[in-house]
Short mmCIF file of C-alpha atoms and ligand atoms in Angstrom, two decimals:
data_model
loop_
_atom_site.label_atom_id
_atom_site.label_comp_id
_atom_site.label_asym_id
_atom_site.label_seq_id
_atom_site.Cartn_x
_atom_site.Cartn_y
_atom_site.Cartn_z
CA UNK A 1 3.91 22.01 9.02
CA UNK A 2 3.48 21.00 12.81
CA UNK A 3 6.10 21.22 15.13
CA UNK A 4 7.36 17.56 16.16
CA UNK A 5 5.92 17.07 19.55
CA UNK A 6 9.42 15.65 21.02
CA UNK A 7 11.30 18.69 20.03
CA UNK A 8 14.35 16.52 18.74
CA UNK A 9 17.10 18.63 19.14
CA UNK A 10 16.75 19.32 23.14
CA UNK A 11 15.90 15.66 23.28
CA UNK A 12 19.64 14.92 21.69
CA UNK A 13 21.03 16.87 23.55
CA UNK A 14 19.86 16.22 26.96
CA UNK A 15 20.41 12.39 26.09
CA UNK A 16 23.71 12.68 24.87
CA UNK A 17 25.36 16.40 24.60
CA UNK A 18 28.44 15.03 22.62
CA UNK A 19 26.46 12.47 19.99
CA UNK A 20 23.96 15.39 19.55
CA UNK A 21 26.76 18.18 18.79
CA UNK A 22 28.65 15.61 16.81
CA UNK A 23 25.08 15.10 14.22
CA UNK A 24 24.32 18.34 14.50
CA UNK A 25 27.54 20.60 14.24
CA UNK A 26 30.15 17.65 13.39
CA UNK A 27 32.32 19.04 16.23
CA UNK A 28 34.27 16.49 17.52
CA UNK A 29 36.27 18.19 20.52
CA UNK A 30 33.75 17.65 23.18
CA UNK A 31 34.33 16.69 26.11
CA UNK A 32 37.77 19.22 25.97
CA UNK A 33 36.14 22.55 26.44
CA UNK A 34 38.49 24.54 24.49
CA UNK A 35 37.14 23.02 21.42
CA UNK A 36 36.02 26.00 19.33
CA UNK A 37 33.78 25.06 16.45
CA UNK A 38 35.60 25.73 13.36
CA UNK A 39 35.56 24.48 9.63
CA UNK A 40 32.52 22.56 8.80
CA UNK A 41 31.07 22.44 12.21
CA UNK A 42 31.19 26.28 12.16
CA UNK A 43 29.92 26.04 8.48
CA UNK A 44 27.47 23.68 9.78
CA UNK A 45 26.00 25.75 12.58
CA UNK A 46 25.87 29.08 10.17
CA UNK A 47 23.93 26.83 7.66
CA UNK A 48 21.59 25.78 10.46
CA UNK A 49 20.73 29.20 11.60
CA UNK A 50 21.07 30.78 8.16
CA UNK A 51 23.72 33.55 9.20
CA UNK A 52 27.48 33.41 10.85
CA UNK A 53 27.72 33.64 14.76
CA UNK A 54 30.03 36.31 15.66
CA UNK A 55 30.61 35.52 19.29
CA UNK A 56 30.77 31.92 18.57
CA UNK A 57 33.70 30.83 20.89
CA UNK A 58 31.93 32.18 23.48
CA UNK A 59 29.29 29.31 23.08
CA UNK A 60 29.36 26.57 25.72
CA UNK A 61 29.66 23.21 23.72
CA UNK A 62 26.07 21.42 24.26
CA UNK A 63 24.41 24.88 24.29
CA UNK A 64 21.65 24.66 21.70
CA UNK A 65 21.32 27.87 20.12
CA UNK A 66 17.68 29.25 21.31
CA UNK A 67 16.48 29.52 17.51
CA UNK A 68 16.70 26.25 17.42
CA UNK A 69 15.72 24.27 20.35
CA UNK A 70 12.04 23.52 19.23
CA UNK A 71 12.90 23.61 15.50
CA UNK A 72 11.49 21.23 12.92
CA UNK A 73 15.17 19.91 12.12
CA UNK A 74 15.67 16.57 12.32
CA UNK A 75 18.75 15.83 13.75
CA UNK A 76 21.42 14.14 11.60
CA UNK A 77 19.40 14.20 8.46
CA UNK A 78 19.66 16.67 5.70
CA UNK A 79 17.37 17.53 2.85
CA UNK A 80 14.92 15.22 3.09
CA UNK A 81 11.29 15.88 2.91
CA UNK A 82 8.53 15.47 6.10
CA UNK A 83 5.51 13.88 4.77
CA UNK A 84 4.11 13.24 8.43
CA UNK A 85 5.75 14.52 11.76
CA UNK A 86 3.54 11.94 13.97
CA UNK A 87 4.53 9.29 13.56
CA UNK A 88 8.04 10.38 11.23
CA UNK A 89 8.14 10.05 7.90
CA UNK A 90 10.73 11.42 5.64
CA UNK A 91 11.93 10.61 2.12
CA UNK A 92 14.87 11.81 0.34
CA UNK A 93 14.65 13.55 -3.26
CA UNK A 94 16.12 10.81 -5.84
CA UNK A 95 19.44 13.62 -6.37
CA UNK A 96 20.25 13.44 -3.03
CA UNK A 97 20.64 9.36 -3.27
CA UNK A 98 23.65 9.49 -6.19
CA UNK A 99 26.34 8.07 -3.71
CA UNK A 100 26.76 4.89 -4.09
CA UNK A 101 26.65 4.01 -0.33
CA UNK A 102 23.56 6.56 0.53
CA UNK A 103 24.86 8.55 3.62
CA UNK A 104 23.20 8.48 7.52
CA UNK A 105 21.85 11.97 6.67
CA UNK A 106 20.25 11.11 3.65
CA UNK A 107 18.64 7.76 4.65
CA UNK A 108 14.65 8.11 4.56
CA UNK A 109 12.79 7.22 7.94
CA UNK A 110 9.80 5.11 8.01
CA UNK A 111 7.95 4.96 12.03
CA UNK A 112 4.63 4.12 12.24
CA UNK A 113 4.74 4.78 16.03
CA UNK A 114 6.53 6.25 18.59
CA UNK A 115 10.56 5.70 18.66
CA UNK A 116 11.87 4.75 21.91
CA UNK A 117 13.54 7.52 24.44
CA UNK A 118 16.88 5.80 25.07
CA UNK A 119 18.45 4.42 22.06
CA UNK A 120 21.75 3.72 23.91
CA UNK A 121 23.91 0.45 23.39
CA UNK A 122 24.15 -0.12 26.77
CA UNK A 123 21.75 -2.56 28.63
CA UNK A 124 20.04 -3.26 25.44
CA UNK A 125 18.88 -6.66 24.74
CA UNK A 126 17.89 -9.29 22.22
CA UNK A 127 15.75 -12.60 22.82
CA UNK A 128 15.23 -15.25 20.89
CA UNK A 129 12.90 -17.54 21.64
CA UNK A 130 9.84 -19.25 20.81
CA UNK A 131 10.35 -22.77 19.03
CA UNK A 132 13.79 -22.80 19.46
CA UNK A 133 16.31 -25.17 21.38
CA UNK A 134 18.37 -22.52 23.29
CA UNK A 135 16.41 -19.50 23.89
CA UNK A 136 19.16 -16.91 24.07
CA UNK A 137 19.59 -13.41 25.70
CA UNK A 138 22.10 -11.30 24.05
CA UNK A 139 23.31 -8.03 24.98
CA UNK A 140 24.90 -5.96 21.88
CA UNK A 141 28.42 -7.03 23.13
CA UNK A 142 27.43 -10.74 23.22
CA UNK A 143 26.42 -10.17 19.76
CA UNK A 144 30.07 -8.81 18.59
CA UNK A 145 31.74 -11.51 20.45
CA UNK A 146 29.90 -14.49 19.95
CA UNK A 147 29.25 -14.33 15.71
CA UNK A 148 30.99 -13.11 13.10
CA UNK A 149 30.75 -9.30 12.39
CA UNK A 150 30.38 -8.09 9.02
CA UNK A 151 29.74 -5.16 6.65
CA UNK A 152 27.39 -5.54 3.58
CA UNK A 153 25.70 -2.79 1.23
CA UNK A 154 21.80 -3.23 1.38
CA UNK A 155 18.62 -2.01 0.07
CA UNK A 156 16.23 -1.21 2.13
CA UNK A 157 12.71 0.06 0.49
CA UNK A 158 9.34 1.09 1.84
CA UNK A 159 6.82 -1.02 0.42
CA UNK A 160 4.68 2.37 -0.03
CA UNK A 161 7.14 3.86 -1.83
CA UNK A 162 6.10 5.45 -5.05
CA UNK A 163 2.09 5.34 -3.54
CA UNK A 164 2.01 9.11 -4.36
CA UNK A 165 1.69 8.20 -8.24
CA UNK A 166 -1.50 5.99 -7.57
CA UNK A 167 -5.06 6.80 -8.98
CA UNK A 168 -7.48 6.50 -7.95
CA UNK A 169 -5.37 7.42 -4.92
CA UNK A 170 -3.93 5.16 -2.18
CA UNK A 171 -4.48 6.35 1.67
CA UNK A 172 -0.92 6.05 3.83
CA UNK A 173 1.75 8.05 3.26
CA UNK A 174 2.66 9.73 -0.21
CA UNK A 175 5.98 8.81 -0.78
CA UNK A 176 6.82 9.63 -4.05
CA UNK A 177 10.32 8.12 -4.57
CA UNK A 178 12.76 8.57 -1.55
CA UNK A 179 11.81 5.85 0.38
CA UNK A 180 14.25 4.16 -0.46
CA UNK A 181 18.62 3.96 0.64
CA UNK A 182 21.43 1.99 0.53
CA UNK A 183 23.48 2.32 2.92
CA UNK A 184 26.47 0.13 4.73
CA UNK A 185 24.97 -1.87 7.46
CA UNK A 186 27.22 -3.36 9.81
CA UNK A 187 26.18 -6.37 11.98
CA UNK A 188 26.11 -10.28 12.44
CA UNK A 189 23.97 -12.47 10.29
CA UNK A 190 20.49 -13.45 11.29
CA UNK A 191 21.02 -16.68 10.14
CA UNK A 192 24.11 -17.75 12.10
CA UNK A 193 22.24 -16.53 15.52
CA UNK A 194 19.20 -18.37 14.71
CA UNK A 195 21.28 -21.19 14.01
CA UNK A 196 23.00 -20.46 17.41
CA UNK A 197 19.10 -20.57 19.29
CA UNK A 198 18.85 -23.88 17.02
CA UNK A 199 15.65 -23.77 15.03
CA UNK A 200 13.02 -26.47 15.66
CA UNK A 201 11.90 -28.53 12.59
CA UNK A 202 8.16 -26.56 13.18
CA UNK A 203 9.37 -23.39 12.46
CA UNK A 204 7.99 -21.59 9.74
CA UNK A 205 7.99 -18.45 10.78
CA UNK A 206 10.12 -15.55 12.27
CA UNK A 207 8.04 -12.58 14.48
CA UNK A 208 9.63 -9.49 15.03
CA UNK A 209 9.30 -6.79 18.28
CA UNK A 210 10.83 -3.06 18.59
CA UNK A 211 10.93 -0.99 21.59
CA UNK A 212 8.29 1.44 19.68
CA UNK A 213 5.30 2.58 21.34
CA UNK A 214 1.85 2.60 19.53
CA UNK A 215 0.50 5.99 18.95
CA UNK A 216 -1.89 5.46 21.09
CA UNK A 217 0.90 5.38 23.81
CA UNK A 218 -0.70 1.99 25.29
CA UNK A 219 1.83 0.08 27.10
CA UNK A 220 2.43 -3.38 25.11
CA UNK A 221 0.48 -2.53 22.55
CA UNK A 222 3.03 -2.58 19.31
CA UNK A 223 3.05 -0.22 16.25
CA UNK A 224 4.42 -3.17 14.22
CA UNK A 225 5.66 -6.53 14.15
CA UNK A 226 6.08 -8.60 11.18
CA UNK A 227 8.16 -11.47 10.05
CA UNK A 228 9.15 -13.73 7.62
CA UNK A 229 9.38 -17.48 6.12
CA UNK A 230 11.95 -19.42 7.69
CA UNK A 231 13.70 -19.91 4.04
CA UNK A 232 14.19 -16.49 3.43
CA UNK A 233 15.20 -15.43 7.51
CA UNK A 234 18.02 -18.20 6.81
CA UNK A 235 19.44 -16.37 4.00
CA UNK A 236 22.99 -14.86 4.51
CA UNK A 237 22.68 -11.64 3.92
CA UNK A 238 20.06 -10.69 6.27
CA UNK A 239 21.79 -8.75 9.27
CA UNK A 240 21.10 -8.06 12.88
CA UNK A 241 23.21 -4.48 12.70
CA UNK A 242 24.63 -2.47 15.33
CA UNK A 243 26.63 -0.02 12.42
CA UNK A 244 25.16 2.34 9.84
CA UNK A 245 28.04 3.69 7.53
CA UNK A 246 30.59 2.56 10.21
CA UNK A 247 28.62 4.48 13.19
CA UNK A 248 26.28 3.16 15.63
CA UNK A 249 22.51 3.64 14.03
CA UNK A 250 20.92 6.66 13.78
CA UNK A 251 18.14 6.57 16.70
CA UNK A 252 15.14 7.38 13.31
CA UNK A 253 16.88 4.19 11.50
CA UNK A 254 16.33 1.96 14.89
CA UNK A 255 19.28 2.43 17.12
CA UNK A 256 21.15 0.99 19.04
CA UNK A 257 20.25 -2.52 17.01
CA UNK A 258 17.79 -3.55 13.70
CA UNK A 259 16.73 -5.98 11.76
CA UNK A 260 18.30 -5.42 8.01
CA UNK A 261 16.27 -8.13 5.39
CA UNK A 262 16.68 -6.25 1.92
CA UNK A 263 14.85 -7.28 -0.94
CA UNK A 264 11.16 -7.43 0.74
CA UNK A 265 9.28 -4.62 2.19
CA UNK A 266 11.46 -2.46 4.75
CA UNK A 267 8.76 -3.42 7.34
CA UNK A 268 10.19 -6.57 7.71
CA UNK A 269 13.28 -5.12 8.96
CA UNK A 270 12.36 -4.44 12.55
CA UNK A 271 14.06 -1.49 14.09
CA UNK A 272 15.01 -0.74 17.73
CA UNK A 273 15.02 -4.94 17.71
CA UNK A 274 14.57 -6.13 21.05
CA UNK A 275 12.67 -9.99 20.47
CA UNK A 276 12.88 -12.31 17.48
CA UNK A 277 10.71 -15.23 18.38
CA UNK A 278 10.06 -18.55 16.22
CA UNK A 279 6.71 -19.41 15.33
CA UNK A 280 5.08 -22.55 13.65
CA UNK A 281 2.09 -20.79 11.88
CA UNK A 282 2.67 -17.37 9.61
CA UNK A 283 3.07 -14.15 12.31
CA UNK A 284 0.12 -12.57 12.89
CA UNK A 285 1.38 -9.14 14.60
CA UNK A 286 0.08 -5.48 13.80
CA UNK A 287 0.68 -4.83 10.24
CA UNK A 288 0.72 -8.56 9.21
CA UNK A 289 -2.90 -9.22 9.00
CA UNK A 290 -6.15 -7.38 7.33
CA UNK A 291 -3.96 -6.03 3.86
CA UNK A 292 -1.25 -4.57 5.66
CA UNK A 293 1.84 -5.25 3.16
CA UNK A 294 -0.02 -7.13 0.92
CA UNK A 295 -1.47 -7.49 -2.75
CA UNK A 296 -4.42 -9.10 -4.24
CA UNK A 297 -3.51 -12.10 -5.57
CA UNK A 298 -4.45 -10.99 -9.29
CA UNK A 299 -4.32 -8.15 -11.64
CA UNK A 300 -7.03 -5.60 -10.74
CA UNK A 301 -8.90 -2.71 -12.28
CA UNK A 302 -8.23 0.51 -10.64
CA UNK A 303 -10.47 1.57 -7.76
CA UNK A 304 -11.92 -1.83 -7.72
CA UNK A 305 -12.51 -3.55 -4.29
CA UNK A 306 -10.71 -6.71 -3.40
CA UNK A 307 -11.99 -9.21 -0.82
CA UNK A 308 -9.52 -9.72 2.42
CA UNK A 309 -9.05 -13.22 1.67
CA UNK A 310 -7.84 -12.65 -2.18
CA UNK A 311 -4.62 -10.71 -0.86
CA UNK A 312 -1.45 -12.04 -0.48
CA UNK A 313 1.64 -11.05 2.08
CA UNK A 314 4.31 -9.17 -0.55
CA UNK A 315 7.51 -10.82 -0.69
CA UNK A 316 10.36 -10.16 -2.68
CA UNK A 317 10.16 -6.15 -4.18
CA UNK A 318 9.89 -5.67 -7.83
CA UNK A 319 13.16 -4.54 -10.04
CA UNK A 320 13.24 -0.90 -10.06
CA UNK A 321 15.61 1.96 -10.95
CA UNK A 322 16.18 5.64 -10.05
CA UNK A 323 17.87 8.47 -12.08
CA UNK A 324 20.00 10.54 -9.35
CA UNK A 325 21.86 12.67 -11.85
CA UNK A 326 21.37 15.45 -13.02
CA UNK A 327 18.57 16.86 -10.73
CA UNK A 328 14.87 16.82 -12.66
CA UNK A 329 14.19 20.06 -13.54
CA UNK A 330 17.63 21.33 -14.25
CA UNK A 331 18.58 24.32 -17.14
CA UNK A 332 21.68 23.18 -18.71
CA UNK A 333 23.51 24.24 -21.85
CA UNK A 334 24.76 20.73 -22.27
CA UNK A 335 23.61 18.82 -25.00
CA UNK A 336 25.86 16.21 -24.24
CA UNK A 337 25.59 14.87 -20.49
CA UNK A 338 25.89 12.11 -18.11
CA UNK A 339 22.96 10.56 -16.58
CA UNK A 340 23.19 7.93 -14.25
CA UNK A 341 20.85 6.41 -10.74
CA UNK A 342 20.87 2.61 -9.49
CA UNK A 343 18.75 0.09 -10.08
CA UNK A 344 18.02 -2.86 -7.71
CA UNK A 345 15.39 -5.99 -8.21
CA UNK A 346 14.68 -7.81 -4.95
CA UNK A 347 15.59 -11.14 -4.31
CA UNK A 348 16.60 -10.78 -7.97
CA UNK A 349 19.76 -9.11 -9.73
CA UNK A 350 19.61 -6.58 -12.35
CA UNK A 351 20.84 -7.44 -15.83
CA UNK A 352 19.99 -4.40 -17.91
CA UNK A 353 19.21 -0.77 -17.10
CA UNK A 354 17.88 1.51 -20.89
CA UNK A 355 16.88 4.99 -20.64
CA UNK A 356 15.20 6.96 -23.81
CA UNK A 357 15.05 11.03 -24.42
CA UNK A 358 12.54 11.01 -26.69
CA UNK A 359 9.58 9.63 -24.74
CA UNK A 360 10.31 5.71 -25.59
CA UNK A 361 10.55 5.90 -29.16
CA UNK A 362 14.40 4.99 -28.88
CA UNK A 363 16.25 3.24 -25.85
CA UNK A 364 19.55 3.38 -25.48
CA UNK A 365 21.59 0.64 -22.87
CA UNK A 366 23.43 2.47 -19.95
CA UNK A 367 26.96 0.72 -18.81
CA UNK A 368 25.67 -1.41 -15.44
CA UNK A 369 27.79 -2.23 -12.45
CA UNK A 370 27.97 -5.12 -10.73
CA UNK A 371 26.46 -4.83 -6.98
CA UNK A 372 29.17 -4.41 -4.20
CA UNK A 373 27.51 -7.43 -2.89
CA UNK A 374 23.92 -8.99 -3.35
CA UNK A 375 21.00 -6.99 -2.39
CA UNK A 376 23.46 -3.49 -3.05
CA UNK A 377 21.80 -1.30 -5.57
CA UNK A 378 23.95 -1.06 -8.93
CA UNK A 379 25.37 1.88 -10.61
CA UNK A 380 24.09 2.88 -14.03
CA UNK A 381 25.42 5.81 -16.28
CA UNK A 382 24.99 6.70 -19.79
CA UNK A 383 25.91 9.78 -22.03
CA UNK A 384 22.65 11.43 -23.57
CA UNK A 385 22.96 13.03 -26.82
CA UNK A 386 20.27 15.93 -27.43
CA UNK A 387 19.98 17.25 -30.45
CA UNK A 388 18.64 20.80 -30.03
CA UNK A 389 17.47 22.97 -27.34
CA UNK A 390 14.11 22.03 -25.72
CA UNK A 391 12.28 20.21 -22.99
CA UNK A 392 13.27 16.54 -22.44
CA UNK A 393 12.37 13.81 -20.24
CA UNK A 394 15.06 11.28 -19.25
CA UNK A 395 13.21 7.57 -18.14
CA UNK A 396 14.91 4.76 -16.87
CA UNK A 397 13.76 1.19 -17.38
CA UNK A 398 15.63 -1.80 -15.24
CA UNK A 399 15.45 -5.23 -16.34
CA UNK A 400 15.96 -8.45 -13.47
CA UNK A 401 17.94 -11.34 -14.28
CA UNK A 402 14.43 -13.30 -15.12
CA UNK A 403 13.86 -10.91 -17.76
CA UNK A 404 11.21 -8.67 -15.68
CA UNK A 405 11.04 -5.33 -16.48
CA UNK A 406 9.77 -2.58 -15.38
CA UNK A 407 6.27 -1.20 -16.66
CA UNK A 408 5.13 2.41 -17.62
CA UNK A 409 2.12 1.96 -15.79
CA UNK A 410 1.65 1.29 -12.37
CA UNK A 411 -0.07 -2.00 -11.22
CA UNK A 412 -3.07 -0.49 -9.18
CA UNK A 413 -3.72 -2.52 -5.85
CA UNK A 414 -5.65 -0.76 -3.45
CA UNK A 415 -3.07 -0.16 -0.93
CA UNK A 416 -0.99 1.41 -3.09
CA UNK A 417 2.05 -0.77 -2.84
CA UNK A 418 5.32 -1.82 -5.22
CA UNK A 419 4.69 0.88 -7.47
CA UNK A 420 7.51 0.32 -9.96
CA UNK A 421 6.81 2.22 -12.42
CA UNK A 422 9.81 4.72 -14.69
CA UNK A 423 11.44 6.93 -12.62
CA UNK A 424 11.33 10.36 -15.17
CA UNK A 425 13.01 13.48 -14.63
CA UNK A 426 12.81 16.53 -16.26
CA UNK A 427 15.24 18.78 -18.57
CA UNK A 428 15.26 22.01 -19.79
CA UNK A 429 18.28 22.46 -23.20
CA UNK A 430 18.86 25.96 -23.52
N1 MTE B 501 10.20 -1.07 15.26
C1 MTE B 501 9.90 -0.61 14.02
N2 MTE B 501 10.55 -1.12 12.98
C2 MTE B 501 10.28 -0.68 11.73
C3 MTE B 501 9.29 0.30 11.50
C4 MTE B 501 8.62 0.84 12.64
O1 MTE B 501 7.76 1.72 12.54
N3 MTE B 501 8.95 0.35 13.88
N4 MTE B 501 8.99 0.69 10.21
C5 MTE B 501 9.30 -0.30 9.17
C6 MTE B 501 9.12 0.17 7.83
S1 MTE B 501 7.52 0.19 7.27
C7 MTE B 501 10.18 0.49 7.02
S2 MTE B 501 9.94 0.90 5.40
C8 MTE B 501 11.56 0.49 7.54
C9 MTE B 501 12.18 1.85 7.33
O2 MTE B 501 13.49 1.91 7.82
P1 MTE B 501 14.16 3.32 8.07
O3 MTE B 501 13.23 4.18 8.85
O4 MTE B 501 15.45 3.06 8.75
O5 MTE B 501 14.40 3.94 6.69
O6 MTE B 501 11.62 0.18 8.92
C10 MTE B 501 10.72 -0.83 9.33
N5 MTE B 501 10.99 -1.19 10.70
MO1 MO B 502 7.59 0.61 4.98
#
């Protein structure tokens, strides 16, 4: 693989020595120099570097150990898998997503340009304006004081993921099925600051900007900006967030301040949000016109070629499921063993979640939570009886509250978009 042109590490680190050793090490002393790494921040640093560090009081905090300054690592995330270093792109294998509320580390990052240098809180700004009553100007303390602050649980999913399972094959990234998280996002609603800017009667359309820089590095020119109908930008669980997991956003996941709008494409949950402006006619920023995020309009053969004008914008994302436990491809003696992922639909709830063993001939129903909130993924688990020793496949079928399930084969559209097909893992009996 190529080594990331911004060299994150010394980037951290010269930006902010503390955050950086904190994400990196999980040493917490800083700025009292007498902080020796111990524990898990030792632990930490001898993972990083793949052996123990005798001398290591004698390291300056903020020194960045030499075999790692220009290092691949990005900082604050762990295990994930690099499917493009320019722009970032990293998803996270479906065992590393069991928790519940998917960690900072483990959340996948989706750029399609160039992240912003400073990412700090301070200074930072948010305008609304465009067909509004009171264009405002908020800084991120204006938005803590001024609206209510909450906490909710939300999905947020690439609307690529799964393209890697497309053929004949989609260009774009090949996520396979890691683009996708839950984690706890901590902000104030959308709605209540739009209300707050008072929306004209013309709206019907939000438009979304980001401090990202286009590839291309041209000044003004954005990498994307999309938006969304009115209706669904009103809805209350859409979040302008300042908090991921009760600490301020990682700078890959849009620090210091995002858009969150689960249940539709992740692209329309701006990151590094600096404008949300009002529009009367459906946003036409980069990524919202040509096919970008969208579908045709009806079913069609694979490989086939779809006039412009047939697609449509994708709006809510399909039901879908994921099997997080055990790991695919695991030996176990077990022939009795838990299995159990989340499932999520959208706009939509899940009612049902079946897997089979035996290649769909039987399905058995797995026990389903209840979401911590709407637009949280839900728990499923079920005990799998196998009767001898052997390879198995475990698949995982969620059904929505309309009665929608999810197929076996994928919907071809020549994007390669809201693949929902079974989520199978492997297992070896012995
Ligand atoms: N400013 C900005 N916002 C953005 C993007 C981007 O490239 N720039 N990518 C979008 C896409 S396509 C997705 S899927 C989500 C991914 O969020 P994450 O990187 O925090 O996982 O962010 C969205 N918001
Ligand atoms: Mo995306």
């Amino acid at each position: 693989m190529k080594k990331q042109e911004h060299t994150p590490i010394s980037r951290f680190y010269a930006e902010d020595p503390e955050a950086a050793e904190r994400r990196l090490l999980g040493r917490i002393t800083y700025p009292d120099r007498r902080g020796f790494l111990k524990g898990a921040g030792l632990a930490a640093l001898g993972g990083l570097l793949g052996t123990f560090v005798p001398y290591h009081r004698n390291m300056p905090l903020g020194l960045i150990p030499v075999a790692l300054a220009d290092s691949d690592i990005i900082v604050g995330k762990d295990g994930l898998i690099v499917l493009n270093d320019r722009p970032m792109n990293a998803e996270t294998p479906p065992h590393l997503l069991d928790d519940e509320v998917t960690p900072t580390s483990r959340h996948f990052i989706r750029n399609n340009g160039i992240p912003p240098t400073n990412t700090g809180a301070e200074g930072w700004s948010l305008t609304i304006d465009g067909l509004v009553d009171n264009p405002l100007t908020l800084s991120i303390e204006d938005l803590k004081s001024r609206f209510r602050v909450v906490t909710e649980n939300l999905v947020i999913e690439c609307g690529g993921n799964g393209r890697a399972g497309f053929n004949p094959p989609a260009s774009g990234n090949q996520w396979t099925f890691g683009a996708v998280a839950c984690s706890a996002w901590t902000g104030v609603r959308l709605a209540d600051v739009l209300k707050a800017a008072g929306v004209k009667d013309s709206v019907i359309y939000t438009a979304h900007e980001g401090a990202d820089l286009h590839l291309s590095g041209q000044a003004g020119k954005l990498p994307i900006s999309r938006g969304v109908p009115i209706e669904k930008a009103m809805n209350s669980h859409n979040l302008i967030a300042f908090e991921m997991n009760g600490e301020p956003l990682h700078p890959m996941n849009g620090a210091p301040l995002r858009l969150v709008v689960p249940g539709w494409p992740g692209s329309c949950s701006q990151k590094w949000l600096t404008r949300i402006w009002l529009r009367d006619q459906v946003h036409d920023g980069a990524k919202m016109t040509g096919t970008s995020y969208k579908v045709p309009a009806y079913p069609v053969a694979p490989g086939s070629e779809v006039p412009e004008q047939d697609f449509r914008v994708i709006e809510s994302m399909p039901v879908k499921s994921l099997i997080t436990f055990p790991e695919s491809g695991i030996k176990t003696a077990e022939r009795s063993l838990e299995v159990r992922g989340h499932a999520w639909a959208g706009d939509r709830k899940v009612n049902a979640v079946h897997i089979t063993h035996d290649f769909g001939a039987t399905w058995q129903k797995a026990k389903l939570s209840r979401p911590a909130n709407p637009y949280a993924w839900q728990r499923w688990r079920a005990k799998v009886d196998l009767p001898q020793a052997g390879y198995y496949e475990i698949w995982a079928r969620a059904t929505d509250d309309k009665g929608v399930s999810q197929p076996f084969a994928i919907d071809w559209n020549p994007k390669g978009y809201l693949n929902n097909s079974f989520h199978r893992i492997a297992l070896f009996v012995q």
